[in-house]
Amino acid sequence: MVNRRRQAAVATATIVALAGCEPGMPTAAPVGVDAPAMLSAVIDQVYGTPQQRLAGEERMWLTSQSAIAACARTKGVVYGVTPYQPMSPPTDPAPGDLLGFAPHRADFGVAARIEMLAKRGETPNPGLPAAADDQARWFTAVDSCQNAATAGEKLRVPDGQQELEVELVDLLGSVQQQAAPDLTRQYAGCMTSAGIDAGDLSEAYLKVEQRFPPVSFERPSDPTALPEWAGAVAFEKKVAAADWACRESRLDGVVNAAAGDLQKFTTTNTARIARVADGWKAMPGLARTLRATVKATPAK
């Protein structure tokens, strides 16, 4: 009888332990840990603030353009280094486009990006010659120098950021799979019920992009005057609203389930996270310094 009672007690304890680890049953956040605040802090440290990310893009642009200009000079042509202009409005990071960790958005920024680029238009490079024959030689030389642009790509983010980002996304992806293995299936069904054929965030974004009419950025224009524009903007907001409605009820559970792993991630990688965060903080200053040293080529 003693052995049987002991076996029963062990079995009961095992069942309780397994129930706590059952897929789809998020574990409680460690006592005193605010999981959403911790996640927000880690994302800011790994991905930087919008201002810091823009500064990184500018640093990459100016370095890459200067490298192309230097290469072009060796081929006897002038390539103008132009000031950096953002290619899209700033958006909040969505680590790995994971459904359980993407932010709430009123839209996907598609209309804002197209409108910004269209109203700005493309500016011919100031080094481009006026004569057609000279232009052909210019384009040939500049095209052969495009590989030089890779010199600035690694300067877009601080040293070590990309490796840290990969590890963070892997961690969050694993948590989502364990805490909400049915989330992707449920999301796809919910979006379909809303009239949107999208199984994940990437597909939702693509559906929005496809709804907008073709817009030329060759010269400044106002895309909002196009007859299809208002409908496309309304569709973008509809998709964003459906996206949030199909994820919102699951987010607390998934984010709370990540608390323990996030705590371990920050403890294990304290020095690496601090270096990357410091690198982001320094980025605006680095961009300003580079901007002051790179001379723009005057238009002809």
Coordinates of C-alpha atoms in Angstrom, one line a residue:
M1 CA 0.0 0.0 0.0
V2 CA 2.9 2.4 0.8
N3 CA 4.4 1.9 -2.6
R4 CA 1.1 2.4 -4.4
R5 CA 0.4 5.6 -2.4
R6 CA 3.9 6.8 -3.3
Q7 CA 3.4 5.9 -7.0
A8 CA 0.0 7.8 -7.0
A9 CA 1.7 10.9 -5.4
V10 CA 4.4 10.8 -8.0
A11 CA 1.9 10.4 -10.8
T12 CA -0.1 13.3 -9.5
A13 CA 2.9 15.5 -9.3
T14 CA 3.9 14.6 -12.8
I15 CA 0.5 15.4 -14.2
V16 CA 0.6 18.8 -12.4
A17 CA 4.1 19.5 -13.8
L18 CA 3.1 18.5 -17.3
A19 CA -0.1 20.6 -17.2
G20 CA 2.1 23.7 -16.4
C21 CA 4.2 23.0 -19.5
E22 CA 1.3 22.1 -21.8
P23 CA 1.6 23.9 -25.2
G24 CA -0.8 26.8 -25.4
M25 CA -0.7 27.4 -21.6
P26 CA 1.6 30.4 -21.0
T27 CA 3.6 30.3 -17.9
A28 CA 3.1 33.1 -15.4
A29 CA 5.6 36.0 -15.5
P30 CA 8.2 35.8 -12.7
V31 CA 7.0 37.6 -9.5
G32 CA 7.7 41.4 -9.8
V33 CA 8.4 41.3 -13.5
D34 CA 6.4 43.5 -15.9
A35 CA 6.7 41.5 -19.1
P36 CA 5.4 44.1 -21.5
A37 CA 7.7 46.8 -20.0
M38 CA 10.7 44.4 -20.2
L39 CA 9.9 43.5 -23.9
S40 CA 9.6 47.2 -24.8
A41 CA 12.9 48.0 -23.1
V42 CA 14.7 45.1 -24.9
I43 CA 13.2 46.1 -28.3
D44 CA 14.4 49.8 -27.8
Q45 CA 17.9 48.6 -26.9
V46 CA 18.2 46.1 -29.8
Y47 CA 16.4 48.1 -32.5
G48 CA 17.1 51.6 -31.3
T49 CA 14.6 54.5 -31.3
P50 CA 13.1 55.9 -34.6
Q51 CA 15.5 58.8 -34.5
Q52 CA 18.5 56.5 -34.0
R53 CA 17.4 54.2 -36.8
L54 CA 17.0 57.1 -39.2
A55 CA 20.5 58.3 -38.2
G56 CA 21.8 54.8 -39.0
E57 CA 20.2 54.9 -42.5
E58 CA 21.7 58.3 -43.1
R59 CA 25.1 57.0 -42.0
M60 CA 24.8 54.1 -44.4
W61 CA 23.6 56.3 -47.3
L62 CA 26.4 58.9 -47.0
T63 CA 29.1 56.3 -46.6
S64 CA 27.8 54.3 -49.6
Q65 CA 27.3 57.3 -51.8
S66 CA 30.8 58.6 -51.0
A67 CA 32.3 55.2 -51.9
I68 CA 30.4 55.3 -55.3
A69 CA 31.6 58.8 -55.9
A70 CA 35.3 57.9 -55.2
C71 CA 35.0 54.9 -57.5
A72 CA 33.4 57.0 -60.2
R73 CA 36.2 59.5 -60.1
T74 CA 38.7 56.7 -60.9
K75 CA 36.6 56.2 -64.1
G76 CA 36.7 59.8 -65.1
V77 CA 33.1 60.7 -64.2
V78 CA 31.5 62.7 -61.4
Y79 CA 28.9 61.1 -59.1
G80 CA 27.2 63.5 -56.7
V81 CA 26.7 62.7 -53.1
T82 CA 23.2 63.9 -52.2
P83 CA 21.7 64.5 -48.8
Y84 CA 19.9 61.6 -47.2
Q85 CA 16.1 61.5 -47.5
P86 CA 14.1 58.8 -45.6
M87 CA 12.5 56.2 -47.9
S88 CA 9.6 55.7 -45.5
P89 CA 8.1 57.2 -42.4
P90 CA 9.4 55.6 -39.1
T91 CA 7.5 52.6 -37.8
D92 CA 7.6 50.6 -34.6
P93 CA 9.7 47.3 -34.9
A94 CA 7.8 44.0 -35.3
P95 CA 10.4 41.4 -34.3
G96 CA 10.4 38.7 -36.9
D97 CA 6.9 39.8 -37.9
L98 CA 5.7 37.5 -35.1
L99 CA 2.0 37.7 -34.5
G100 CA 2.4 37.6 -30.7
F101 CA 4.9 40.4 -30.5
A102 CA 4.0 42.9 -33.3
P103 CA 2.8 46.3 -32.2
H104 CA -0.7 47.8 -32.6
R105 CA -0.8 49.9 -35.7
A106 CA -3.6 52.1 -37.2
D107 CA -2.1 51.3 -40.6
F108 CA 1.0 49.7 -42.2
G109 CA 2.5 53.0 -43.4
V110 CA 2.0 52.1 -47.1
A111 CA -0.1 55.2 -48.0
A112 CA 2.2 57.5 -46.1
R113 CA 5.3 56.0 -47.8
I114 CA 3.9 56.3 -51.3
E115 CA 2.6 59.8 -50.7
M116 CA 5.9 61.0 -49.3
L117 CA 8.0 59.6 -52.2
A118 CA 5.5 60.8 -54.9
K119 CA 5.4 64.4 -53.5
R120 CA 9.2 64.4 -53.3
G121 CA 9.9 62.9 -56.7
E122 CA 13.2 61.8 -57.9
T123 CA 16.0 64.3 -58.2
P124 CA 18.6 63.6 -61.0
N125 CA 22.1 63.0 -59.6
P126 CA 23.9 66.4 -59.8
G127 CA 26.8 64.8 -61.5
L128 CA 24.8 63.5 -64.5
P129 CA 26.0 65.2 -67.7
A130 CA 23.5 67.0 -70.0
A131 CA 24.6 65.4 -73.3
A132 CA 23.1 62.0 -74.1
D133 CA 26.4 60.5 -75.2
D134 CA 28.1 61.6 -72.0
Q135 CA 25.1 60.2 -70.0
A136 CA 25.6 56.8 -71.5
R137 CA 29.3 56.8 -70.4
W138 CA 28.3 58.1 -67.0
F139 CA 25.7 55.4 -66.3
T140 CA 28.1 52.7 -67.4
A141 CA 30.8 54.0 -65.0
V142 CA 28.4 54.5 -62.1
D143 CA 26.8 51.0 -62.6
S144 CA 30.2 49.4 -62.4
C145 CA 30.7 51.2 -59.1
Q146 CA 27.6 49.9 -57.3
N147 CA 29.5 47.2 -55.4
A148 CA 31.3 50.0 -53.7
A149 CA 28.1 50.9 -51.9
T150 CA 28.4 47.8 -49.7
A151 CA 31.0 49.8 -47.7
G152 CA 28.2 51.6 -45.9
E153 CA 25.8 48.8 -45.3
K154 CA 27.3 47.5 -42.1
L155 CA 27.2 51.0 -40.6
R156 CA 23.3 51.1 -40.6
V157 CA 23.3 49.4 -37.2
P158 CA 25.7 49.2 -34.3
D159 CA 28.3 46.4 -34.2
G160 CA 26.7 43.3 -32.9
Q161 CA 23.1 44.4 -33.4
Q162 CA 22.3 41.9 -36.2
E163 CA 23.5 38.9 -34.2
L164 CA 21.6 40.1 -31.1
E165 CA 18.4 40.6 -33.2
V166 CA 18.6 37.1 -34.6
E167 CA 18.9 35.6 -31.1
L168 CA 16.0 37.7 -29.8
V169 CA 13.7 36.8 -32.7
D170 CA 14.6 33.1 -32.3
L171 CA 13.7 33.4 -28.6
L172 CA 10.4 35.1 -29.2
G173 CA 9.5 32.7 -32.0
S174 CA 10.1 29.7 -29.7
V175 CA 8.0 31.3 -27.0
Q176 CA 5.1 32.0 -29.4
Q177 CA 5.2 28.4 -30.7
Q178 CA 5.1 27.0 -27.2
A179 CA 2.6 29.4 -25.7
A180 CA 0.2 29.8 -28.7
P181 CA 0.9 27.0 -31.2
D182 CA -2.5 27.6 -32.8
L183 CA -2.1 31.4 -33.1
T184 CA -1.2 31.3 -36.8
R185 CA -4.1 29.1 -37.7
Q186 CA -6.5 31.1 -35.6
Y187 CA -5.2 34.4 -37.1
A188 CA -5.6 33.1 -40.7
G189 CA -9.2 32.0 -40.0
C190 CA -10.0 35.3 -38.3
M191 CA -8.6 37.4 -41.2
T192 CA -10.5 35.3 -43.7
S193 CA -13.7 36.0 -41.8
A194 CA -12.9 39.7 -42.1
G195 CA -12.6 39.3 -45.8
I196 CA -8.8 39.4 -46.0
D197 CA -6.8 36.4 -47.3
A198 CA -3.7 36.7 -45.2
G199 CA -2.1 34.1 -43.0
D200 CA 0.5 36.3 -41.4
L201 CA 1.7 39.9 -41.2
S202 CA 3.8 39.7 -44.3
E203 CA 0.8 38.6 -46.4
A204 CA -1.4 41.3 -44.8
Y205 CA 1.2 43.9 -45.7
L206 CA 1.4 42.6 -49.3
K207 CA -2.4 42.7 -49.7
V208 CA -2.3 46.3 -48.7
E209 CA 0.5 47.2 -51.1
Q210 CA -1.3 45.5 -54.0
R211 CA -4.4 47.6 -53.4
F212 CA -2.7 50.9 -54.2
P213 CA -2.6 52.2 -57.7
P214 CA 0.8 52.4 -59.6
V215 CA 2.5 55.7 -58.8
S216 CA 5.5 57.1 -60.6
F217 CA 8.2 58.7 -58.5
E218 CA 10.1 60.2 -61.4
R219 CA 8.7 63.7 -60.8
P220 CA 6.7 65.2 -58.0
S221 CA 3.0 64.3 -58.0
D222 CA 0.0 64.0 -55.7
P223 CA -1.2 60.4 -55.6
T224 CA -4.1 61.3 -53.3
A225 CA -5.8 62.8 -56.4
L226 CA -6.0 59.3 -58.1
P227 CA -9.5 57.9 -58.1
E228 CA -8.4 54.6 -56.5
W229 CA -6.5 56.3 -53.7
A230 CA -9.3 56.8 -51.1
G231 CA -10.4 53.1 -51.5
A232 CA -6.8 51.9 -51.0
V233 CA -6.3 54.0 -47.9
A234 CA -9.6 52.7 -46.4
F235 CA -8.6 49.1 -47.2
E236 CA -5.2 49.7 -45.5
K237 CA -7.0 50.8 -42.3
K238 CA -9.4 47.9 -42.6
V239 CA -6.6 45.4 -42.8
A240 CA -4.7 47.0 -39.8
A241 CA -7.9 47.0 -37.7
A242 CA -8.6 43.3 -38.6
D243 CA -4.9 42.4 -37.9
W244 CA -5.2 43.9 -34.4
A245 CA -8.6 42.4 -33.7
C246 CA -7.3 38.9 -34.7
R247 CA -4.3 39.1 -32.4
E248 CA -5.2 41.4 -29.4
S249 CA -6.8 38.8 -27.2
R250 CA -3.7 36.5 -27.4
L251 CA -0.9 39.0 -26.9
D252 CA -1.0 39.2 -23.1
G253 CA -0.6 35.5 -22.8
V254 CA 2.2 35.3 -25.3
V255 CA 4.1 38.3 -23.9
N256 CA 3.8 37.1 -20.3
A257 CA 5.0 33.7 -21.4
A258 CA 8.2 35.3 -22.7
A259 CA 9.0 37.0 -19.3
G260 CA 11.2 34.3 -18.0
D261 CA 13.2 33.9 -21.2
L262 CA 13.5 37.6 -21.7
Q263 CA 14.8 38.0 -18.2
K264 CA 17.4 35.3 -18.9
F265 CA 18.2 36.9 -22.2
T266 CA 18.9 40.3 -20.6
T267 CA 21.0 38.7 -17.8
T268 CA 23.0 36.5 -20.1
N269 CA 23.6 39.3 -22.7
T270 CA 23.9 42.3 -20.4
A271 CA 27.2 43.5 -21.8
R272 CA 26.2 42.8 -25.5
I273 CA 22.9 44.6 -25.1
A274 CA 24.6 47.6 -23.4
R275 CA 27.1 47.8 -26.3
V276 CA 24.4 47.8 -28.9
A277 CA 22.3 50.3 -27.0
D278 CA 25.3 52.6 -26.6
G279 CA 25.9 52.2 -30.3
W280 CA 22.4 53.3 -31.1
K281 CA 22.8 56.3 -28.8
A282 CA 25.9 57.4 -30.6
M283 CA 24.3 57.0 -34.0
P284 CA 22.8 60.5 -34.4
G285 CA 26.2 62.1 -33.5
L286 CA 28.0 59.9 -36.0
A287 CA 25.6 60.8 -38.7
R288 CA 26.0 64.5 -38.0
T289 CA 29.7 64.2 -38.1
L290 CA 29.6 62.4 -41.4
R291 CA 27.1 64.9 -42.9
A292 CA 29.5 67.7 -42.0
T293 CA 32.5 66.0 -43.7
V294 CA 30.8 64.9 -46.9
K295 CA 30.5 67.6 -49.4
A296 CA 27.5 67.6 -51.7
T297 CA 28.2 67.9 -55.5
P298 CA 26.7 71.0 -57.0
A299 CA 24.1 70.6 -59.7
K300 CA 25.2 71.3 -63.2

